[in-house]
Coordinates of C-alpha atoms in Angstrom, one line a residue:
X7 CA -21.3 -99.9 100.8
X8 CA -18.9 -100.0 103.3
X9 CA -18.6 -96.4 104.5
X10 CA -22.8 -96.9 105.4
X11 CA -21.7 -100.0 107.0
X12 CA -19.2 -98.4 109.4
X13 CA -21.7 -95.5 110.1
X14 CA -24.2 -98.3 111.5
X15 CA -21.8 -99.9 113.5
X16 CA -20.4 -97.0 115.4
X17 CA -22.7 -96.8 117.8
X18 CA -23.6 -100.1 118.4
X19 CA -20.2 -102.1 118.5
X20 CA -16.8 -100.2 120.0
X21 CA -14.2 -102.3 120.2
X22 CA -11.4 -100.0 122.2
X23 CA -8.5 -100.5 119.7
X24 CA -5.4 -98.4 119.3
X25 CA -7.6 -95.5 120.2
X26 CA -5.0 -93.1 121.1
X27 CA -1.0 -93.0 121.2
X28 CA 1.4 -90.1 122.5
X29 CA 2.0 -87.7 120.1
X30 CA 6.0 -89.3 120.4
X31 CA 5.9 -93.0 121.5
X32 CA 8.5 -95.2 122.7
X33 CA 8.7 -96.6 119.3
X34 CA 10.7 -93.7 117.9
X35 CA 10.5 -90.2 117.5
X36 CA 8.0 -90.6 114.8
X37 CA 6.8 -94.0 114.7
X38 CA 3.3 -94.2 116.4
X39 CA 2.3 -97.5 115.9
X40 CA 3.6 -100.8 113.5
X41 CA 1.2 -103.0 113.0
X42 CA 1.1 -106.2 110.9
X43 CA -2.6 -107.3 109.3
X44 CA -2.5 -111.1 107.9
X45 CA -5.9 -111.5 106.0
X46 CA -7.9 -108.9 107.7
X47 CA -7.0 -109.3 111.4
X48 CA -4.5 -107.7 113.3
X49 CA -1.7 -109.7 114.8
X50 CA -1.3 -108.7 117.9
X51 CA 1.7 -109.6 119.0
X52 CA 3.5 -108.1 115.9
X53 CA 3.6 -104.1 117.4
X54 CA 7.0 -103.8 116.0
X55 CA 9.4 -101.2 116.9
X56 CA 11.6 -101.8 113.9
X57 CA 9.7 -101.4 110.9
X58 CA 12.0 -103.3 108.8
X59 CA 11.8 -106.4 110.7
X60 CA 7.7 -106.4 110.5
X61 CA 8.5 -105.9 106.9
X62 CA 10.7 -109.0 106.8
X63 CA 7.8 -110.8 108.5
X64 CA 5.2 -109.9 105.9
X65 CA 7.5 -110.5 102.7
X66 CA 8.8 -114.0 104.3
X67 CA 5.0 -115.2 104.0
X68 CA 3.7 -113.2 101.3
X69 CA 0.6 -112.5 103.1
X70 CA -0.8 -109.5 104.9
X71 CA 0.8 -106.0 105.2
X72 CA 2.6 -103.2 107.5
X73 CA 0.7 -100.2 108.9
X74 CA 2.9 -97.5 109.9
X75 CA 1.5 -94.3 111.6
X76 CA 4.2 -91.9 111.6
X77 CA 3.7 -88.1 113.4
X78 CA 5.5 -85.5 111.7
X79 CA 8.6 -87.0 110.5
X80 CA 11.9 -85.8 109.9
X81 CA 13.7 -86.2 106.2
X82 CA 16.2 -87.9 108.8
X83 CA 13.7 -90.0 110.3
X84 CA 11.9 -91.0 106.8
X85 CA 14.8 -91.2 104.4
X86 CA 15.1 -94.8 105.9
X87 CA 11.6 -95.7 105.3
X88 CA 12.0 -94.5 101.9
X89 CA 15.6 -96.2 101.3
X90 CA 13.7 -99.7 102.8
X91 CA 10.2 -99.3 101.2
X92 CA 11.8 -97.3 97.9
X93 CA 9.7 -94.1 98.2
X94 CA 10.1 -91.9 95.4
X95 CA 12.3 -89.0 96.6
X96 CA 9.7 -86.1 95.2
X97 CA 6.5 -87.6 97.4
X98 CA 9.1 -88.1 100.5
X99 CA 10.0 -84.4 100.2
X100 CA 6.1 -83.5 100.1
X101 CA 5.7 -85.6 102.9
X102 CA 8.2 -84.0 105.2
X103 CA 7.6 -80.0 104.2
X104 CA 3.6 -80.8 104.8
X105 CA 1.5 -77.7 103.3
X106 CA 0.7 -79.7 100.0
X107 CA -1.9 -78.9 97.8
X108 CA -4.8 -81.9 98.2
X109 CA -3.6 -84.6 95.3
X110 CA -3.3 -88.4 95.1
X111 CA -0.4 -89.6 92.7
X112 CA 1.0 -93.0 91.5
X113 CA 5.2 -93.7 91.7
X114 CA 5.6 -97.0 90.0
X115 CA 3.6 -99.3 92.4
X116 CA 3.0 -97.2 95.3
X117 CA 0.1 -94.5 95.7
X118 CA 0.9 -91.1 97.4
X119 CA -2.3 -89.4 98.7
X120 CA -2.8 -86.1 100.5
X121 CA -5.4 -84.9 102.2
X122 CA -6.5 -81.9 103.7
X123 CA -8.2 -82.5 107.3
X124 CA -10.9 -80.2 108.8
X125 CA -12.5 -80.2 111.7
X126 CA -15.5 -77.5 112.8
X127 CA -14.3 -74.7 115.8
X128 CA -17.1 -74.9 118.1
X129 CA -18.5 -71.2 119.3
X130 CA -20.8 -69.2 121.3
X131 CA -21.4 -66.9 118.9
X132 CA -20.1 -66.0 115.4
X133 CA -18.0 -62.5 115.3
X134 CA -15.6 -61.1 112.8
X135 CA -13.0 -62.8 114.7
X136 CA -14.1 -66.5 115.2
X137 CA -12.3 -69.8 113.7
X138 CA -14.6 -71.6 112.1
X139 CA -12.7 -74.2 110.8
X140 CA -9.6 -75.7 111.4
X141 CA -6.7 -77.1 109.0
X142 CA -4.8 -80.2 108.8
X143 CA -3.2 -82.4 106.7
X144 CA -2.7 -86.4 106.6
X145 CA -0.5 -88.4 103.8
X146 CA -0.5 -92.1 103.1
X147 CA 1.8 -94.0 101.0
X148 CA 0.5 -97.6 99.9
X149 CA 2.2 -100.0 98.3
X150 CA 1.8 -104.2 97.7
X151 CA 2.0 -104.8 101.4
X152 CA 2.4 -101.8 103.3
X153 CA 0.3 -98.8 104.3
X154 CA 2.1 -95.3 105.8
X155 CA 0.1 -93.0 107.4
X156 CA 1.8 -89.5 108.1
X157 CA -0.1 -87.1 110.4
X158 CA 1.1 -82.8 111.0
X159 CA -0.5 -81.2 113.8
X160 CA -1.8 -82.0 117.0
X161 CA -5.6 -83.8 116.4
X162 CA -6.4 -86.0 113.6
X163 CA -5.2 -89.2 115.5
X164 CA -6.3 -92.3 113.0
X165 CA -7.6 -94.7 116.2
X166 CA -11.2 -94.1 115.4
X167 CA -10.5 -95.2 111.7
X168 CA -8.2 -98.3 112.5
X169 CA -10.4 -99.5 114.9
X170 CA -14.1 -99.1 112.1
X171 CA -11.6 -100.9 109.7
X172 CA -10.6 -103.6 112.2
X173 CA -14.1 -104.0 112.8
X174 CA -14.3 -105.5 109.2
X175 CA -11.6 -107.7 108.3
X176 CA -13.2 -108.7 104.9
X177 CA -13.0 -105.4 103.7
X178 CA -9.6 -104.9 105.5
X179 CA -8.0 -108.0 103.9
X180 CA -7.9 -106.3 100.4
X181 CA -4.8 -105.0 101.3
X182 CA -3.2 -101.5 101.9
X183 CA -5.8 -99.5 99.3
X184 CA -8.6 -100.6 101.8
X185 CA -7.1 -98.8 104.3
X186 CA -6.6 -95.5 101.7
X187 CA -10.0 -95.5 101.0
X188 CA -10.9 -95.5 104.5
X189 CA -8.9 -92.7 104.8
X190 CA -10.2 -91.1 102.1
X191 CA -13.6 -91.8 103.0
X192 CA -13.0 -90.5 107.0
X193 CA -12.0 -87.1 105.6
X194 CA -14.6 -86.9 102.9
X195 CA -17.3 -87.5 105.7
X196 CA -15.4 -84.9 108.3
X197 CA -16.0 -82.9 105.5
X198 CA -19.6 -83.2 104.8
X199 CA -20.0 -83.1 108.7
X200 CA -17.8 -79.1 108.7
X201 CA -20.3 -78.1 105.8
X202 CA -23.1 -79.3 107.1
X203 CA -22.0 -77.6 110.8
X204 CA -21.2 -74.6 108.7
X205 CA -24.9 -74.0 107.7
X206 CA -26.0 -73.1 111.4
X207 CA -23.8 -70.1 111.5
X208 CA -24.9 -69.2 107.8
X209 CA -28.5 -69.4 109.3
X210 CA -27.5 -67.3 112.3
X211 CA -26.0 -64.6 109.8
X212 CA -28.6 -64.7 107.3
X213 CA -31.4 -64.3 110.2
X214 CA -29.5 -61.5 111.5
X215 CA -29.3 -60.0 108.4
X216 CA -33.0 -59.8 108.0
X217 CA -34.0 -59.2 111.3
X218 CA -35.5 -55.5 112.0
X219 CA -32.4 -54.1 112.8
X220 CA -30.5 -56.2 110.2
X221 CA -29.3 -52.9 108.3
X222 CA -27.2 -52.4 111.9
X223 CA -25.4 -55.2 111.5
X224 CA -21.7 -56.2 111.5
X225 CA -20.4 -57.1 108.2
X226 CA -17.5 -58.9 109.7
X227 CA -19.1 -61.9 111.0
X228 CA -19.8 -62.2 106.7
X229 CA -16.6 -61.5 105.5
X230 CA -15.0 -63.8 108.5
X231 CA -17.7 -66.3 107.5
X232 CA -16.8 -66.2 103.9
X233 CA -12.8 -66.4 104.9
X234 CA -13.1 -69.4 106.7
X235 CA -15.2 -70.7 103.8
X236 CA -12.8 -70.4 101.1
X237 CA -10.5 -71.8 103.6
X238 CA -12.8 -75.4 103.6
X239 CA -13.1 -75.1 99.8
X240 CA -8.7 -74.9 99.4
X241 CA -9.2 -78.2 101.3
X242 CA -12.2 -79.8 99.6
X243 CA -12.4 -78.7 95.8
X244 CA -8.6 -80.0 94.4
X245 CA -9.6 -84.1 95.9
X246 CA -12.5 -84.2 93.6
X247 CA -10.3 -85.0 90.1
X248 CA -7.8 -87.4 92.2
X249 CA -10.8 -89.5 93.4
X250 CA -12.6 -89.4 90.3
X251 CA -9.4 -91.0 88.4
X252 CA -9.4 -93.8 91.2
X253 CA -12.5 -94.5 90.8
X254 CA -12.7 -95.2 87.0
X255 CA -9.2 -95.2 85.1
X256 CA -7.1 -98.9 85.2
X257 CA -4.8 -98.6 87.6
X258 CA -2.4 -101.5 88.8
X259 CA -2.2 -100.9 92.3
X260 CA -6.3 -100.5 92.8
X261 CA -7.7 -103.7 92.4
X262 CA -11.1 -103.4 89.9
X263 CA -13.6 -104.2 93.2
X264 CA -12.2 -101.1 95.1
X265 CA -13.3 -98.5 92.0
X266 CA -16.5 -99.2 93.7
X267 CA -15.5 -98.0 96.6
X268 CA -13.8 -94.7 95.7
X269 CA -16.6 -93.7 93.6
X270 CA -18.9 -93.8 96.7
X271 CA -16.2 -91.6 98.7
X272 CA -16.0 -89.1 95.1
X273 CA -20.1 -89.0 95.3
X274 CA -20.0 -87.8 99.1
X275 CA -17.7 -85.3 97.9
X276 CA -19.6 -84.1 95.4
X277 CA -22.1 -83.3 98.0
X278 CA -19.5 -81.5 99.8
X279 CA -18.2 -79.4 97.1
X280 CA -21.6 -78.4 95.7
X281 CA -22.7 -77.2 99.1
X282 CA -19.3 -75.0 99.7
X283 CA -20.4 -73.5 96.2
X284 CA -23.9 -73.0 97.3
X285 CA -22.9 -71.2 100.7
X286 CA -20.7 -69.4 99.0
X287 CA -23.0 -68.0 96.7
X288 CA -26.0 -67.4 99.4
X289 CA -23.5 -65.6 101.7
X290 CA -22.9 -63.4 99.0
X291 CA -26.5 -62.7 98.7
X292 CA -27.0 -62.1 102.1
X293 CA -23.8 -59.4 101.8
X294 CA -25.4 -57.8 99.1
X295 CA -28.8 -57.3 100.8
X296 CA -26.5 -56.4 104.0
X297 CA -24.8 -53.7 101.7
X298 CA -28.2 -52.8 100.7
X299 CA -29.7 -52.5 104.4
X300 CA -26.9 -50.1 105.6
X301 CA -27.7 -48.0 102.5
X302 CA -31.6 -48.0 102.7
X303 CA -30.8 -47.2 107.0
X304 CA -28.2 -44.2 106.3
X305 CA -30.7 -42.7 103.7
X306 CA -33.1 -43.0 106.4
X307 CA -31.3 -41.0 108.3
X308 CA -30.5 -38.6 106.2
X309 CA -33.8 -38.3 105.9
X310 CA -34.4 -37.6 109.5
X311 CA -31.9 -34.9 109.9
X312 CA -32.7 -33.5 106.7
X313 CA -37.0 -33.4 108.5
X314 CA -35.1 -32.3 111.8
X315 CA -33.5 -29.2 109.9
X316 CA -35.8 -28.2 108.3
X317 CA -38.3 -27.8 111.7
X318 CA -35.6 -26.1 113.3
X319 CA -35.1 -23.5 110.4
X320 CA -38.3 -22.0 111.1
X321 CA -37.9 -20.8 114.7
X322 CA -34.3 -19.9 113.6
X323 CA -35.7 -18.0 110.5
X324 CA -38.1 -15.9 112.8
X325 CA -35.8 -15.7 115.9
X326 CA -33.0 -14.6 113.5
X327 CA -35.2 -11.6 112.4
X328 CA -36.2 -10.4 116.2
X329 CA -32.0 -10.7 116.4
X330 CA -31.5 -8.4 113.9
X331 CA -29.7 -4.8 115.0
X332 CA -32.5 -2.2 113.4
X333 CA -34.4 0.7 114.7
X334 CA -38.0 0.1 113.7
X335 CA -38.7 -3.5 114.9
X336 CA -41.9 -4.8 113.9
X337 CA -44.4 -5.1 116.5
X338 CA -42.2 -4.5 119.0
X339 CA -44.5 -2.5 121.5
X340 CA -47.3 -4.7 120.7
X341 CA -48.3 -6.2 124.3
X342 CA -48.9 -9.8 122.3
X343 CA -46.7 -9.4 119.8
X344 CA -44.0 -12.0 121.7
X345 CA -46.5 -14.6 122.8
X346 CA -47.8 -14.6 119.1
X347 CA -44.4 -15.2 116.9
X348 CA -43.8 -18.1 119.4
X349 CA -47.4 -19.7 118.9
X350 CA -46.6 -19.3 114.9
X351 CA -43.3 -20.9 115.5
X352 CA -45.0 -23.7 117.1
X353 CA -47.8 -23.8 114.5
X354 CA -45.3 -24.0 111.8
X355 CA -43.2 -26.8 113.5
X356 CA -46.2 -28.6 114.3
X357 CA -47.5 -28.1 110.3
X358 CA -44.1 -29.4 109.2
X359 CA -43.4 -32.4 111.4
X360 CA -46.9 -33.5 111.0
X361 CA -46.0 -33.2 106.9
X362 CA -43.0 -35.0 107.0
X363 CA -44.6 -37.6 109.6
X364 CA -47.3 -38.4 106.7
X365 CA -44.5 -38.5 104.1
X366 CA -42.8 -41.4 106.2
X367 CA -39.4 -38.6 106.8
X368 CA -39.9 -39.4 110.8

């Protein structure tokens, strides 16, 4: 497949293409990059400021395709894209407000994809406070001969994926839906990478939980832990229908060999999405035997006080009867009358701790 075939060559072969561009180049305010790709290869001298005129290029031909990397557009700045490349109004609208729900949808002959990026916080330590995982979000239009990426936020630059797919200009040559489904596939694998990065800190929590003083615990670093969760899953669970319909309904613009291909990226999601679920549901064990812990350590301490009290009530008991205002006070003149009360005090305390120290009270 090709997504194994990239994973074994990035280590081995780097080729140090379009790895990075300013968040606002000099080819516009949005435009990061215009590239033309005839038959798999990029044409380097074809970095085109003017969209339309790398446009004309392709169509005069009929062979190849535009890439255009856009960074959070304008309506201003894409209504001429969509007048020139005849963008349906509804996905340039989506496209410009950003905060879409995950989806891919067809407009005549052009595909409208968005996906939700993650990428995994690095921490010390887990608290109740920590970002676990971080949000994006990353469109795509593709059409008969031209591919628009559209990035929000500051990381998820698409160098890294441009440069696996120029590594393989077979694959690359099949048009603009190769490069969707290696988009597709890059944030299906970020995402099995976050889960997977995930499980450490569910590891750290769950070992915490059951540790000898696991009933002393902060349940924050749970409930933050399930937060951020549910936050991967908003970004995961609604691509898994989408794919599945690329990967096995007739549709025009994907070409029958690249079902193939989208089925392998709806598999690796499938792993994803069944581990959120199985997280999920072992960090609400480990919340529930949490919950349990606190309950089994404050009757244990109830327990205590209650052993603590009850030693204590003795001496008072006997003390509170020498303190009583009377005439005749028992034993009073006796010469060891004092020194034996407070060896029965001490007898009687010692009985009762030593009772409730068998009875596991202390």
């Amino acid at each position: 497949m090709f997504s194994n075939l990239r994973r074994a060559v990035r280590r081995s072969y780097r080729r140090a293409v379009d790895l990075s561009h300013p968040v606002r180049s000099p080819l516009g305010s949005a435009v990061v990059n215009c590239i033309v790709y005839r038959e798999g290869v990029r044409q380097d001298g074809h970095a085109h400021a003017d969209v339309g005129e790398a446009l004309r290029r392709v169509r005069k031909t009929g062979e190849g395709f535009v890439w255009v990397g856009l960074h959070e557009p304008s309506q201003e700045e894409l209504a001429g894209l969509a007048e020139l490349l005849g963008l349906h109004p509804l996905a340039v609208g989506d496209a410009v407000q950003a905060h879409q729900r995950p989806k891919i949808e067809r407009y005549d002959e052009t595909l409208f994809a968005v996906f939700k990026t993650v990428r995994y916080v690095e921490h010390e330590e887990l608290t109740a406070n920590s970002e676990v995982v971080e949000t994006g979000e990353l469109m795509a239009f593709a059409g008969n001969d031209f591919v628009i990426t559209i990035r929000h936020g500051g990381r998820g630059t698409l160098g890294a994926v441009r440069e696996e797919l120029e590594a393989f200009p077979e694959h690359l040559c099949k048009g603009p839906v190769a490069v969707l489904h290696a988009l597709a596939d890059h944030v299906v694998d970020e995402y099995v990478a976050v889960t997977d990065a995930v499980q450490n800190d569910i590891d750290a929590v769950e070992t915490m939980v059951f540790s000898e003083h696991g009933g002393r615990g902060d349940a924050g670093r749970i409930y933050q832990l399930k937060r951020e969760l549910l936050e991967l899953r908003r970004a995961v669970a609604p691509l898994g229908r989408p794919l599945q319909q690329l990967s096995t309904l007739p549709i025009p613009v994907i070409p029958a060999e690249m079902r193939t291909y989208f089925r392998d990226v709806a598999d690796h999601l499938t792993r994803a999405t069944d581990q959120i679920s199985a997280y999920d549901a072992l960090l609400d064990s480990i919340l529930q035997a949490h919950l349990a812990q606190v309950t089994v350590a404050q009757n244990e301490d109830m327990r205590k006080i209650t052993a603590w009290a009850a030693i204590i009530a003795v001496p008072t008991m006997v003390c509170g009867v020498y303190g009583m205002n009377f005439e005749h006070m028992p034993e009073l003149h006796w010469t060891y009358g004092y020194p034996l009360v407070l060896g029965v005090m001490v007898v009687a305390c010692f009985v009762i701790h030593r009772g409730f120290r068998r009875n596991g009270w202390l």
